[in-house]
Short mmCIF file of C-alpha atoms in Angstrom, two decimals:
data_model
loop_
_atom_site.label_atom_id
_atom_site.label_comp_id
_atom_site.label_asym_id
_atom_site.label_seq_id
_atom_site.Cartn_x
_atom_site.Cartn_y
_atom_site.Cartn_z
CA MET A 503 -48.22 -6.84 -15.22
CA PHE A 504 -45.28 -5.52 -15.86
CA ASN A 505 -43.26 -6.26 -12.43
CA ARG A 506 -40.02 -4.63 -10.63
CA ASN A 507 -37.64 -6.92 -9.15
CA ARG A 508 -40.70 -9.91 -9.92
CA GLY A 509 -38.16 -11.82 -9.85
CA LEU A 510 -37.27 -11.80 -6.01
CA ARG A 511 -41.23 -11.64 -4.45
CA ARG A 512 -41.42 -15.10 -6.68
CA VAL A 513 -39.40 -16.82 -4.70
CA ALA A 514 -42.35 -16.44 -1.55
CA ALA A 515 -44.93 -17.32 -3.58
CA VAL A 516 -43.11 -20.15 -4.69
CA ALA A 517 -43.07 -20.78 -1.36
CA SER A 518 -46.15 -20.33 -0.07
CA ILE A 519 -48.22 -22.43 -2.68
CA ALA A 520 -46.04 -25.35 -2.47
CA LEU A 521 -46.32 -25.32 1.83
CA VAL A 522 -50.21 -24.72 0.79
CA ALA A 523 -50.90 -27.29 -1.89
CA GLY A 524 -47.81 -29.80 -1.73
CA CYS A 525 -47.52 -28.50 -5.17
CA GLY A 526 -47.63 -26.18 -8.09
CA VAL A 527 -45.11 -24.15 -9.95
CA PHE A 528 -41.67 -24.91 -9.93
CA THR A 529 -38.80 -21.73 -10.93
CA GLY A 530 -36.00 -24.24 -12.47
CA SER A 531 -33.71 -24.26 -15.06
CA SER A 532 -35.21 -25.52 -17.89
CA THR A 533 -32.59 -27.47 -20.11
CA GLY A 534 -35.49 -28.76 -23.00
CA ASP A 535 -35.37 -27.94 -26.04
CA SER A 536 -37.28 -24.82 -25.67
CA GLY A 537 -33.82 -23.04 -27.63
CA PRO A 538 -30.76 -20.37 -25.91
CA ILE A 539 -32.33 -17.81 -24.10
CA VAL A 540 -31.98 -14.24 -26.06
CA VAL A 541 -30.12 -11.46 -24.68
CA GLY A 542 -30.37 -7.79 -26.72
CA THR A 543 -27.14 -5.61 -25.79
CA THR A 544 -26.36 -1.70 -27.65
CA SER A 545 -23.11 -2.67 -26.36
CA ALA A 546 -21.11 -5.05 -28.66
CA PRO A 547 -17.20 -6.78 -28.28
CA SER A 548 -14.64 -4.20 -30.13
CA THR A 549 -12.59 -7.37 -30.74
CA LEU A 550 -12.48 -10.74 -29.22
CA ASP A 551 -9.05 -10.88 -28.22
CA PRO A 552 -8.81 -9.76 -24.76
CA ALA A 553 -5.19 -8.28 -25.51
CA GLY A 554 -6.69 -5.63 -27.48
CA SER A 555 -10.09 -5.16 -25.27
CA TRP A 556 -10.43 -2.04 -22.43
CA ASP A 557 -13.82 -2.07 -22.98
CA GLY A 558 -18.02 -3.39 -23.28
CA SER A 559 -16.76 -6.69 -24.81
CA TRP A 560 -15.57 -8.00 -21.07
CA GLU A 561 -19.16 -9.41 -20.61
CA LEU A 562 -18.97 -11.77 -24.22
CA PHE A 563 -15.13 -12.40 -22.27
CA ARG A 564 -16.69 -13.72 -18.84
CA ASN A 565 -18.87 -16.35 -20.31
CA ILE A 566 -16.65 -17.51 -22.96
CA TYR A 567 -13.14 -16.94 -21.50
CA GLN A 568 -11.68 -18.36 -17.75
CA THR A 569 -10.14 -16.28 -15.73
CA LEU A 570 -7.94 -17.84 -12.53
CA LEU A 571 -10.71 -15.49 -10.56
CA ALA A 572 -14.24 -13.86 -11.04
CA TYR A 573 -16.61 -13.49 -8.89
CA PRO A 574 -19.04 -15.86 -8.25
CA SER A 575 -22.67 -14.65 -7.24
CA GLY A 576 -23.11 -12.52 -4.07
CA ALA A 577 -19.57 -11.96 -4.05
CA THR A 578 -17.88 -8.58 -3.33
CA THR A 579 -14.47 -9.97 -3.33
CA PRO A 580 -12.09 -12.60 -5.77
CA GLN A 581 -13.01 -15.30 -5.63
CA PRO A 582 -10.80 -19.00 -7.47
CA ASP A 583 -12.71 -20.03 -10.79
CA ALA A 584 -9.36 -22.05 -13.04
CA ALA A 585 -7.65 -21.63 -9.55
CA GLU A 586 -7.87 -23.52 -7.35
CA ASN A 587 -7.04 -21.35 -4.14
CA CYS A 588 -4.72 -18.15 -4.32
CA ALA A 589 -3.30 -15.74 -2.17
CA PHE A 590 -0.06 -13.25 -1.27
CA THR A 591 2.46 -14.83 0.19
CA ASP A 592 5.04 -12.66 1.88
CA SER A 593 3.81 -9.64 4.03
CA GLY A 594 4.49 -7.59 1.58
CA ASN A 595 2.26 -8.11 -0.55
CA ARG A 596 4.50 -8.98 -3.70
CA THR A 597 4.66 -12.29 -4.44
CA TYR A 598 1.31 -13.70 -5.42
CA ARG A 599 0.73 -17.98 -6.40
CA CYS A 600 -1.61 -19.40 -8.43
CA GLU A 601 -2.91 -23.47 -8.02
CA LEU A 602 -5.43 -24.54 -11.14
CA ARG A 603 -7.12 -26.70 -10.79
CA SER A 604 -6.51 -30.28 -11.92
CA GLY A 605 -7.41 -31.40 -14.99
CA LEU A 606 -8.20 -27.86 -17.06
CA LYS A 607 -8.78 -28.07 -20.90
CA PHE A 608 -10.11 -25.46 -23.65
CA ALA A 609 -13.64 -25.75 -25.01
CA ASP A 610 -11.27 -27.57 -28.62
CA GLY A 611 -9.88 -29.79 -26.10
CA GLU A 612 -6.63 -29.20 -24.88
CA ALA A 613 -4.87 -28.66 -21.86
CA LEU A 614 -4.83 -25.81 -19.54
CA ASP A 615 -1.81 -25.09 -17.97
CA ALA A 616 0.11 -23.15 -15.66
CA GLU A 617 2.85 -21.99 -18.96
CA ALA A 618 -0.78 -21.21 -20.74
CA VAL A 619 -1.66 -18.99 -18.06
CA LYS A 620 1.50 -17.24 -17.83
CA TYR A 621 1.68 -16.91 -21.88
CA SER A 622 -2.30 -15.24 -21.32
CA ILE A 623 -0.53 -12.59 -19.51
CA ASP A 624 2.61 -12.41 -21.07
CA ARG A 625 1.44 -11.52 -24.45
CA ILE A 626 -1.35 -8.92 -23.08
CA ARG A 627 1.91 -6.42 -22.13
CA THR A 628 4.26 -7.96 -25.49
CA ILE A 629 0.98 -6.53 -27.72
CA ASN A 630 0.97 -3.92 -25.39
CA ALA A 631 -2.95 -3.13 -27.37
CA PRO A 632 -3.38 0.85 -27.95
CA SER A 633 -6.99 0.26 -26.71
CA GLY A 634 -5.96 -2.83 -25.07
CA PRO A 635 -5.60 -3.01 -20.22
CA ALA A 636 -1.39 -3.90 -20.22
CA GLY A 637 -2.03 -0.45 -18.23
CA LEU A 638 -3.67 -2.78 -15.53
CA LEU A 639 -0.57 -4.55 -15.16
CA GLY A 640 1.41 -2.07 -13.95
CA SER A 641 2.51 -3.48 -10.73
CA LEU A 642 3.57 -6.46 -11.87
CA ASP A 643 7.31 -7.31 -12.70
CA ARG A 644 7.44 -11.09 -14.47
CA VAL A 645 4.74 -14.19 -14.40
CA GLN A 646 6.67 -17.57 -13.51
CA ALA A 647 5.35 -20.90 -14.14
CA LEU A 648 6.21 -23.72 -12.19
CA GLY A 649 5.29 -26.85 -12.78
CA ASP A 650 1.67 -27.55 -14.92
CA ARG A 651 -0.52 -26.58 -11.87
CA GLU A 652 1.29 -23.83 -10.12
CA VAL A 653 1.50 -19.33 -10.72
CA VAL A 654 3.84 -16.85 -9.46
CA PHE A 655 3.40 -13.21 -9.68
CA HIS A 656 6.06 -11.47 -9.22
CA LEU A 657 5.05 -7.51 -8.16
CA ASN A 658 7.34 -4.74 -8.46
CA LYS A 659 5.76 -2.47 -5.77
CA THR A 660 3.27 -3.81 -3.24
CA ASP A 661 -0.16 -3.75 -4.83
CA ALA A 662 -2.77 -5.93 -2.17
CA THR A 663 -5.22 -4.73 -5.73
CA PHE A 664 -3.26 -7.15 -7.59
CA PRO A 665 -5.98 -10.49 -7.57
CA PHE A 666 -9.27 -7.75 -8.85
CA VAL A 667 -6.71 -7.41 -11.85
CA LEU A 668 -6.40 -11.15 -12.41
CA ALA A 669 -10.56 -11.08 -11.59
CA THR A 670 -11.11 -9.46 -14.29
CA PRO A 671 -11.67 -10.25 -18.00
CA ALA A 672 -9.13 -8.43 -19.61
CA MET A 673 -6.80 -11.57 -17.56
CA SER A 674 -8.62 -14.28 -19.85
CA ILE A 675 -6.60 -17.44 -20.19
CA VAL A 676 -5.83 -18.07 -24.18
CA ASP A 677 -4.20 -21.39 -25.89
CA PRO A 678 -1.12 -21.16 -27.07
CA ASP A 679 -1.51 -22.56 -30.36
CA ASP A 680 -3.99 -20.41 -31.42
CA TYR A 681 -3.46 -17.11 -30.09
CA PRO A 682 -0.25 -15.50 -31.85
CA ALA A 683 2.20 -13.76 -29.00
CA ARG A 684 3.09 -10.49 -30.40
CA SER A 685 -0.29 -9.77 -31.83
CA LEU A 686 -3.72 -9.73 -31.72
CA ARG A 687 -6.35 -12.25 -33.53
CA LYS A 688 -8.05 -11.65 -35.96
CA ASP A 689 -10.53 -14.10 -36.94
CA ASP A 690 -13.99 -14.98 -34.88
CA SER A 691 -13.86 -18.78 -33.99
CA VAL A 692 -11.75 -18.17 -30.71
CA HIS A 693 -12.61 -20.14 -27.63
CA GLY A 694 -11.25 -20.92 -23.89
CA SER A 695 -12.63 -22.37 -21.37
CA GLY A 696 -15.21 -20.26 -20.37
CA PRO A 697 -18.75 -21.76 -19.45
CA TYR A 698 -19.21 -21.36 -22.83
CA ALA A 699 -17.74 -21.96 -26.77
CA LEU A 700 -18.56 -19.64 -29.11
CA LYS A 701 -20.67 -21.15 -31.84
CA SER A 702 -20.35 -18.34 -34.39
CA TYR A 703 -19.98 -14.81 -34.39
CA ASP A 704 -20.92 -11.92 -36.88
CA GLY A 705 -20.74 -8.44 -35.22
CA LYS A 706 -24.74 -9.32 -35.08
CA ARG A 707 -25.11 -11.79 -32.82
CA ALA A 708 -23.08 -14.11 -30.68
CA GLU A 709 -23.82 -17.91 -30.35
CA LEU A 710 -23.27 -19.41 -26.51
CA VAL A 711 -23.53 -23.30 -26.52
CA ARG A 712 -21.93 -24.54 -22.97
CA ASN A 713 -18.83 -26.41 -23.30
CA ASP A 714 -18.58 -29.92 -21.71
CA ARG A 715 -15.20 -29.10 -20.77
CA TYR A 716 -15.98 -26.09 -18.31
CA HIS A 717 -13.92 -27.00 -14.82
CA GLY A 718 -14.71 -23.28 -12.59
CA PHE A 719 -17.66 -22.68 -10.23
CA ALA A 720 -20.28 -21.50 -12.73
CA ASP A 721 -22.84 -23.26 -11.59
CA ARG A 722 -25.18 -23.03 -15.81
CA GLN A 723 -28.97 -22.56 -15.38
CA ASN A 724 -29.20 -22.89 -19.42
CA ASP A 725 -27.53 -25.08 -22.21
CA ALA A 726 -26.72 -22.44 -25.09
CA VAL A 727 -26.95 -18.64 -24.80
CA THR A 728 -27.67 -15.81 -28.14
CA ILE A 729 -26.41 -12.45 -27.35
CA ARG A 730 -28.28 -9.97 -30.09
CA TYR A 731 -25.88 -6.66 -30.81
CA PHE A 732 -28.57 -3.92 -31.16
CA GLN A 733 -27.89 0.18 -32.35
CA ASP A 734 -30.12 2.04 -30.15
CA SER A 735 -32.69 1.14 -27.36
CA ALA A 736 -35.64 1.88 -29.02
CA SER A 737 -35.20 -1.49 -31.48
CA MET A 738 -33.77 -3.74 -28.68
CA VAL A 739 -37.22 -2.52 -26.69
CA LYS A 740 -38.92 -3.35 -29.21
CA ALA A 741 -37.70 -6.61 -30.51
CA LEU A 742 -38.17 -7.63 -26.04
CA ARG A 743 -41.66 -6.53 -26.70
CA SER A 744 -42.49 -8.22 -29.27
CA GLY A 745 -41.12 -11.54 -27.72
CA ASP A 746 -37.66 -11.50 -30.30
CA ILE A 747 -35.33 -11.13 -27.46
CA ASP A 748 -35.54 -12.46 -24.04
CA VAL A 749 -33.47 -10.11 -21.64
CA THR A 750 -32.33 -6.80 -22.23
CA TYR A 751 -28.96 -5.27 -20.57
CA ARG A 752 -26.54 -2.07 -21.37
CA GLY A 753 -27.91 0.38 -23.44
CA LEU A 754 -32.34 0.96 -22.85
CA ALA A 755 -32.54 4.45 -22.91
CA ALA A 756 -34.06 6.64 -19.61
CA ALA A 757 -37.47 6.76 -21.45
CA ASP A 758 -37.24 3.20 -22.56
CA ILE A 759 -37.42 2.09 -19.32
CA VAL A 760 -39.16 4.82 -17.51
CA ALA A 761 -42.08 3.61 -20.56
CA LEU A 762 -41.57 -0.58 -19.82
CA GLU A 763 -41.89 0.71 -15.93
CA ALA A 764 -45.57 2.54 -16.80
CA ARG A 765 -46.77 -0.02 -18.81
CA THR A 766 -49.90 -2.15 -17.43
CA ASP A 767 -50.73 -4.93 -20.55
CA THR A 768 -46.93 -6.32 -21.07
CA ASP A 769 -46.05 -9.30 -19.46
CA LEU A 770 -42.36 -7.92 -18.47
CA GLN A 771 -40.15 -7.89 -15.52
CA LEU A 772 -37.78 -4.81 -14.36
CA ILE A 773 -34.58 -5.72 -12.36
CA ASP A 774 -33.58 -2.63 -11.06
CA GLY A 775 -30.41 -2.14 -8.50
CA THR A 776 -27.71 -0.14 -7.56
CA GLY A 777 -24.97 0.84 -10.14
CA THR A 778 -21.34 2.05 -10.53
CA ASP A 779 -21.13 3.06 -13.61
CA ILE A 780 -20.07 6.79 -13.99
CA SER A 781 -20.34 9.64 -16.49
CA TYR A 782 -17.36 12.78 -16.49
CA LEU A 783 -16.21 15.40 -18.07
CA VAL A 784 -12.43 15.49 -19.06
CA PHE A 785 -9.90 18.73 -19.86
CA ASN A 786 -7.46 18.57 -21.82
CA PRO A 787 -4.45 20.64 -20.53
CA SER A 788 -2.81 21.46 -24.32
CA ASP A 789 -5.97 23.61 -24.63
CA PRO A 790 -5.40 27.70 -23.73
CA TRP A 791 -7.84 27.45 -21.89
CA ALA A 792 -9.73 23.92 -20.71
CA LYS A 793 -5.53 23.72 -19.23
CA LEU A 794 -6.95 27.10 -16.28
CA PRO A 795 -7.46 25.64 -13.14
CA ALA A 796 -10.33 29.19 -12.94
CA VAL A 797 -11.89 27.95 -16.30
CA ARG A 798 -12.30 24.40 -14.86
CA LYS A 799 -13.98 25.16 -11.58
CA ALA A 800 -16.26 27.68 -12.46
CA VAL A 801 -17.09 24.76 -15.25
CA ALA A 802 -17.43 22.39 -12.02
CA GLN A 803 -19.35 25.73 -10.07
CA LEU A 804 -21.87 26.02 -13.17
CA ILE A 805 -23.34 21.98 -13.20
CA ASP A 806 -26.85 21.50 -12.36
CA ARG A 807 -26.03 17.23 -11.83
CA SER A 808 -29.52 17.72 -10.72
CA ALA A 809 -30.80 18.30 -13.50
CA ILE A 810 -29.18 15.39 -15.87
CA ALA A 811 -30.34 13.14 -13.58
CA HIS A 812 -33.90 14.27 -13.97
CA THR A 813 -34.91 15.83 -16.82
CA VAL A 814 -32.32 14.23 -19.43
CA TYR A 815 -32.32 10.41 -17.51
CA GLU A 816 -35.47 11.17 -16.05
CA GLY A 817 -34.88 9.59 -12.43
CA THR A 818 -32.77 6.49 -14.20
CA VAL A 819 -29.44 7.68 -12.89
CA ASP A 820 -28.24 9.42 -9.94
CA PRO A 821 -25.74 13.16 -9.71
CA LEU A 822 -22.62 12.40 -8.78
CA TYR A 823 -19.93 14.46 -7.00
CA SER A 824 -17.25 12.09 -6.31
CA MET A 825 -15.15 10.26 -8.95
CA VAL A 826 -15.85 7.04 -6.73
CA PRO A 827 -19.21 5.78 -6.90
CA ALA A 828 -21.94 5.93 -3.57
CA GLY A 829 -21.74 1.60 -2.18
CA LEU A 830 -17.86 2.38 -2.49
CA THR A 831 -15.26 2.30 0.81
CA GLY A 832 -13.61 5.72 -0.14
CA HIS A 833 -16.49 7.54 -1.45
CA THR A 834 -16.94 11.34 -0.77
CA THR A 835 -19.51 14.16 -1.54
CA GLY A 836 -16.40 16.72 -2.64
CA PHE A 837 -17.93 18.12 -4.95
CA PHE A 838 -20.70 19.51 -3.69
CA ASP A 839 -19.02 19.91 -0.23
CA ASP A 840 -17.17 22.56 -2.07
CA TYR A 841 -18.97 24.21 -4.78
CA GLY A 842 -22.88 23.90 -3.71
CA ASP A 843 -25.32 24.36 -5.42
CA PRO A 844 -25.27 25.74 -8.92
CA SER A 845 -24.24 29.08 -8.40
CA THR A 846 -23.11 32.16 -11.46
CA SER A 847 -21.93 34.66 -8.89
CA LYS A 848 -19.72 32.01 -7.48
CA ALA A 849 -18.46 31.21 -10.87
CA ARG A 850 -17.45 34.53 -12.11
CA LYS A 851 -16.02 35.31 -9.71
CA PHE A 852 -13.72 32.05 -9.83
CA LEU A 853 -12.80 34.20 -13.77
CA ALA A 854 -12.51 37.43 -12.09
CA ASP A 855 -9.96 36.45 -9.93
CA ALA A 856 -7.73 35.17 -12.52
CA GLY A 857 -8.17 37.80 -14.53
CA ILE A 858 -10.67 36.51 -17.03
CA THR A 859 -13.31 38.55 -18.31
CA GLN A 860 -14.83 37.45 -21.82
CA LYS A 861 -16.94 35.28 -22.70
CA VAL A 862 -14.60 31.67 -22.37
CA PRO A 863 -15.30 29.35 -25.70
CA LEU A 864 -15.22 25.82 -24.99
CA THR A 865 -15.70 22.60 -27.35
CA PHE A 866 -17.44 20.42 -25.70
CA TRP A 867 -16.74 16.55 -27.31
CA TYR A 868 -19.37 13.68 -27.29
CA THR A 869 -19.84 10.28 -28.39
CA THR A 870 -22.66 9.34 -30.43
CA ASP A 871 -22.99 5.29 -29.55
CA ARG A 872 -21.42 4.41 -26.34
CA TYR A 873 -22.84 5.70 -23.67
CA GLY A 874 -26.67 5.64 -24.20
CA SER A 875 -28.68 7.73 -26.79
CA GLU A 876 -29.07 10.50 -23.39
CA THR A 877 -25.98 11.90 -24.37
CA GLY A 878 -26.32 14.36 -27.09
CA ARG A 879 -29.17 15.01 -24.82
CA MET A 880 -26.96 15.55 -21.55
CA PHE A 881 -24.29 17.74 -24.06
CA GLN A 882 -27.01 19.59 -25.00
CA GLU A 883 -27.97 20.55 -21.13
CA LEU A 884 -24.51 21.15 -20.47
CA LYS A 885 -24.20 23.40 -22.88
CA ARG A 886 -27.56 24.83 -22.09
CA GLN A 887 -26.33 25.61 -17.93
CA LEU A 888 -22.96 26.61 -19.25
CA ASP A 889 -24.41 29.36 -22.23
CA ASP A 890 -26.84 30.64 -19.91
CA SER A 891 -24.46 31.84 -17.64
CA GLY A 892 -23.30 34.25 -19.70
CA LEU A 893 -19.75 33.43 -19.05
CA PHE A 894 -19.18 30.48 -21.56
CA THR A 895 -19.53 29.92 -25.45
CA ILE A 896 -19.84 26.44 -25.22
CA THR A 897 -18.82 24.21 -29.81
CA LEU A 898 -20.81 21.03 -29.11
CA ARG A 899 -19.05 18.06 -31.51
CA SER A 900 -19.50 14.20 -31.43
CA ARG A 901 -18.24 11.22 -33.45
CA PRO A 902 -18.91 7.70 -33.60
CA TRP A 903 -16.77 6.06 -31.14
CA LYS A 904 -14.24 3.96 -33.19
CA THR A 905 -12.95 7.80 -34.40
CA TYR A 906 -14.16 9.16 -31.50
CA VAL A 907 -10.89 7.17 -28.91
CA VAL A 908 -8.60 8.37 -31.76
CA GLY A 909 -9.10 12.64 -31.44
CA TYR A 910 -8.74 12.05 -27.51
CA GLN A 911 -5.77 9.36 -27.84
CA LYS A 912 -4.69 12.58 -29.85
CA GLY A 913 -5.19 15.09 -27.26
CA GLU A 914 -7.65 16.53 -30.36
CA TYR A 915 -10.69 17.49 -27.85
CA PRO A 916 -10.32 20.66 -24.85
CA VAL A 917 -13.25 18.79 -23.20
CA PHE A 918 -15.05 15.43 -23.72
CA GLY A 919 -17.86 13.24 -22.20
CA ARG A 920 -16.20 9.16 -20.81
CA GLY A 921 -18.20 6.64 -19.13
CA TRP A 922 -16.63 4.14 -16.79
CA PHE A 923 -17.46 0.97 -16.13
CA PRO A 924 -15.20 0.23 -13.74
CA ASP A 925 -12.60 -2.72 -13.73
CA PHE A 926 -13.19 -4.11 -10.20
CA PRO A 927 -15.52 -3.49 -6.95
CA ASP A 928 -12.62 -0.68 -5.50
CA ALA A 929 -12.28 2.25 -5.37
CA ASP A 930 -8.78 2.28 -6.69
CA ASN A 931 -10.52 2.03 -9.80
CA PHE A 932 -11.31 4.49 -9.52
CA ILE A 933 -9.01 7.18 -9.38
CA ALA A 934 -5.80 5.68 -10.38
CA PRO A 935 -6.74 4.60 -13.90
CA PHE A 936 -7.61 8.91 -14.86
CA VAL A 937 -3.99 10.00 -13.52
CA GLY A 938 -0.51 9.87 -14.74
CA GLU A 939 2.06 10.12 -17.45
CA ARG A 940 0.08 7.62 -19.61
CA ASN A 941 -3.73 6.70 -18.15
CA ALA A 942 -6.86 5.31 -19.55
CA LEU A 943 -8.07 9.20 -21.02
CA GLY A 944 -4.53 9.13 -23.05
CA THR A 945 -4.64 12.53 -21.46
CA PRO A 946 -1.45 13.12 -19.23
CA TYR A 947 -2.67 13.21 -15.57
CA PRO A 948 0.78 13.91 -13.24
CA SER A 949 -0.34 13.57 -9.69
CA PRO A 950 2.39 13.36 -7.94
CA VAL A 951 1.07 12.72 -4.42
CA ILE A 952 -2.32 10.62 -5.50
CA THR A 953 0.59 8.49 -7.77
CA GLY A 954 3.96 9.22 -5.76
CA ARG A 955 1.74 7.85 -2.46
CA LEU A 956 -2.01 7.80 -1.10
CA LEU A 957 -2.33 5.00 -4.57
CA PRO A 958 0.80 3.22 -2.94
CA GLU A 959 0.14 3.81 0.59
CA SER A 960 -3.63 2.20 -0.03
CA ARG A 961 -2.38 -1.14 -1.78
CA THR A 962 -0.42 -2.26 0.97
CA GLU A 963 -3.30 -3.05 2.74
CA SER A 964 -4.96 -6.24 1.94
CA ASP A 965 -7.64 -5.20 4.35
CA ARG A 966 -10.02 -1.99 1.60
CA GLY A 967 -11.57 -0.98 4.34
CA GLU A 968 -8.29 0.23 6.55
CA VAL A 969 -8.00 2.87 3.47
CA VAL A 970 -10.25 5.28 3.43
CA LYS A 971 -8.49 7.96 4.13
CA GLN A 972 -5.53 7.50 1.44
CA PHE A 973 -8.83 7.96 -1.17
CA GLU A 974 -10.09 10.90 1.03
CA GLU A 975 -7.56 12.80 0.37
CA ALA A 976 -6.91 11.46 -3.19
CA GLN A 977 -10.24 12.54 -4.25
CA GLN A 978 -10.04 16.48 -2.31
CA ILE A 979 -7.23 16.73 -5.16
CA LEU A 980 -9.04 15.69 -8.11
CA VAL A 981 -11.33 18.28 -6.47
CA ASP A 982 -9.26 20.74 -6.18
CA ASP A 983 -7.73 20.22 -9.50
CA ALA A 984 -11.18 19.74 -11.30
CA ARG A 985 -9.61 17.47 -14.23
CA LEU A 986 -12.11 15.87 -13.87
CA ILE A 987 -15.70 16.26 -13.16
CA PRO A 988 -18.34 13.20 -12.11
CA LEU A 989 -21.83 13.56 -13.52
CA TRP A 990 -23.63 11.01 -12.63
CA GLN A 991 -24.23 7.36 -11.63
CA GLY A 992 -25.66 4.88 -13.37
CA ARG A 993 -28.07 2.00 -12.10
CA GLN A 994 -28.48 -1.14 -12.90
CA TYR A 995 -31.63 -2.64 -14.89
CA VAL A 996 -31.64 -5.84 -16.66
CA ALA A 997 -35.52 -5.61 -18.35
CA ALA A 998 -36.97 -9.57 -19.54
CA SER A 999 -40.10 -11.39 -20.08
CA ASP A 1000 -41.75 -12.80 -16.91
CA ASP A 1001 -40.60 -16.72 -17.80
CA ILE A 1002 -37.18 -15.47 -17.52
CA SER A 1003 -35.38 -16.29 -13.93
CA GLY A 1004 -31.90 -14.95 -12.37
CA GLY A 1005 -31.77 -11.96 -13.84
CA GLU A 1006 -31.23 -10.35 -9.94
CA LEU A 1007 -28.04 -13.20 -10.00
CA ALA A 1008 -26.51 -12.44 -13.35
CA LEU A 1009 -25.02 -9.19 -12.30
CA ASP A 1010 -21.05 -9.63 -10.74
CA PRO A 1011 -19.71 -6.45 -8.51
CA SER A 1012 -18.62 -4.66 -12.21
CA THR A 1013 -21.90 -4.66 -14.02
CA ILE A 1014 -20.87 -7.93 -16.25
CA MET A 1015 -23.96 -9.84 -16.40
CA MET A 1016 -23.03 -14.26 -15.72
CA MET A 1017 -25.53 -15.19 -18.47
CA TRP A 1018 -25.08 -18.67 -16.79
CA GLU A 1019 -26.79 -17.16 -14.22
CA LEU A 1020 -30.78 -16.83 -16.50
CA HIS A 1021 -33.09 -19.71 -16.34
CA ARG A 1022 -37.30 -20.03 -17.39
CA LYS A 1023 -39.30 -21.25 -15.18
CA THR A 1024 -40.45 -24.77 -15.28
CA SER A 1025 -43.51 -26.12 -13.71
CA TRP A 1026 -44.27 -29.86 -12.96
#
């Protein structure tokens, strides 16, 4: 029988059996010879070097590398991992100090000390890889290592979000003897100090084994995990149904989710929760049509998000009317408040008021292998909606991710689709990466009010609940500019065989899977 959230209900059932009979089923970790837990995903790492990646590679990094701070199961704010404690030491949130745990070692036995932390952070900025995470360190002035265990981060401006940055897998600690200071490591025999050591990697699978030298908060419920990388959802789900893999995560297509949920002849479970990943459109101001506010607002007025969510994604995503997703402090519904329901007459007025009477030609670009198999269908639906209005003529173009990235970084696309998995669970991370002359989109978006006042103001406050006003104002600017148009907010789905536990605990607030929470159910 297929079960949604069965992992949660099973706990109550086990307690009842134990009370009545005094024995029965026990749900716990299995560390015997049952083999590694095999996890399937469609999100393969682009690199194994943390200094070169600001993408889904973080999934692997979280499990083989260690960061000063991270998110234990259930935590929504960063907690010490490689660090024993961390805190701002000044009232202005510009000096952040961490004390490392004693006796830390990398998987190969080399000592992990304060100099290794400093080296790891410094090389990110020195290398400054085009697709790397150096942009996350914009507020960092310098790193200071004091003795073996003390690290001090001196910031060039107030930044209460800096602990969140340190908790991202981008800030993974590497061994200075094995990672060059000025270039990315190219081989696949990498190692860190995380819960697992990477036994092997060949691009199609990563074999993780318990790192006995790990010293941190992770309570590993298994001895080994194998991650298999699939090209598409269909082949991944086929492997789940046949028992070739135990768990699927990232890349489940909507049709496969619906089909899995509807089945009654298979013993699988589906864990469904609110996600914080988003999908949105980006308009290039160097394009003669996309640069016009009236054109962008007309597009925003015509998009039917509900049709996309229900027709294309079959209810597995939710319509999104703000760049900050629901569930985070500061979320608004600005695009709905200002534009309301889709309306051709309102869109026509935007264009007419700007003196535009002809059909507007726009080319929309999307990637074929990054954000799920529905992406192409979503862009077909966007084309249908805009073409049917009689106001636009939309041409669709697509590329695989590796060449797609190069194209948008060169400014080749008038309008293009992007997705965003958050670096950390804060509204700042859904605004700051997309604005400014240099941003994660490769498309300059000067917004002096956001970058010069609102974000700096919000970063003076450690209590993130006290900065709603700044984020609401920033989001209204994004609505008024319509340079970025949000489309949908994802939901988290983990499908697993029924003998796997821990799926509901395995996702951190950035929707990265903590493989150590997974385990097989055993009996006694």
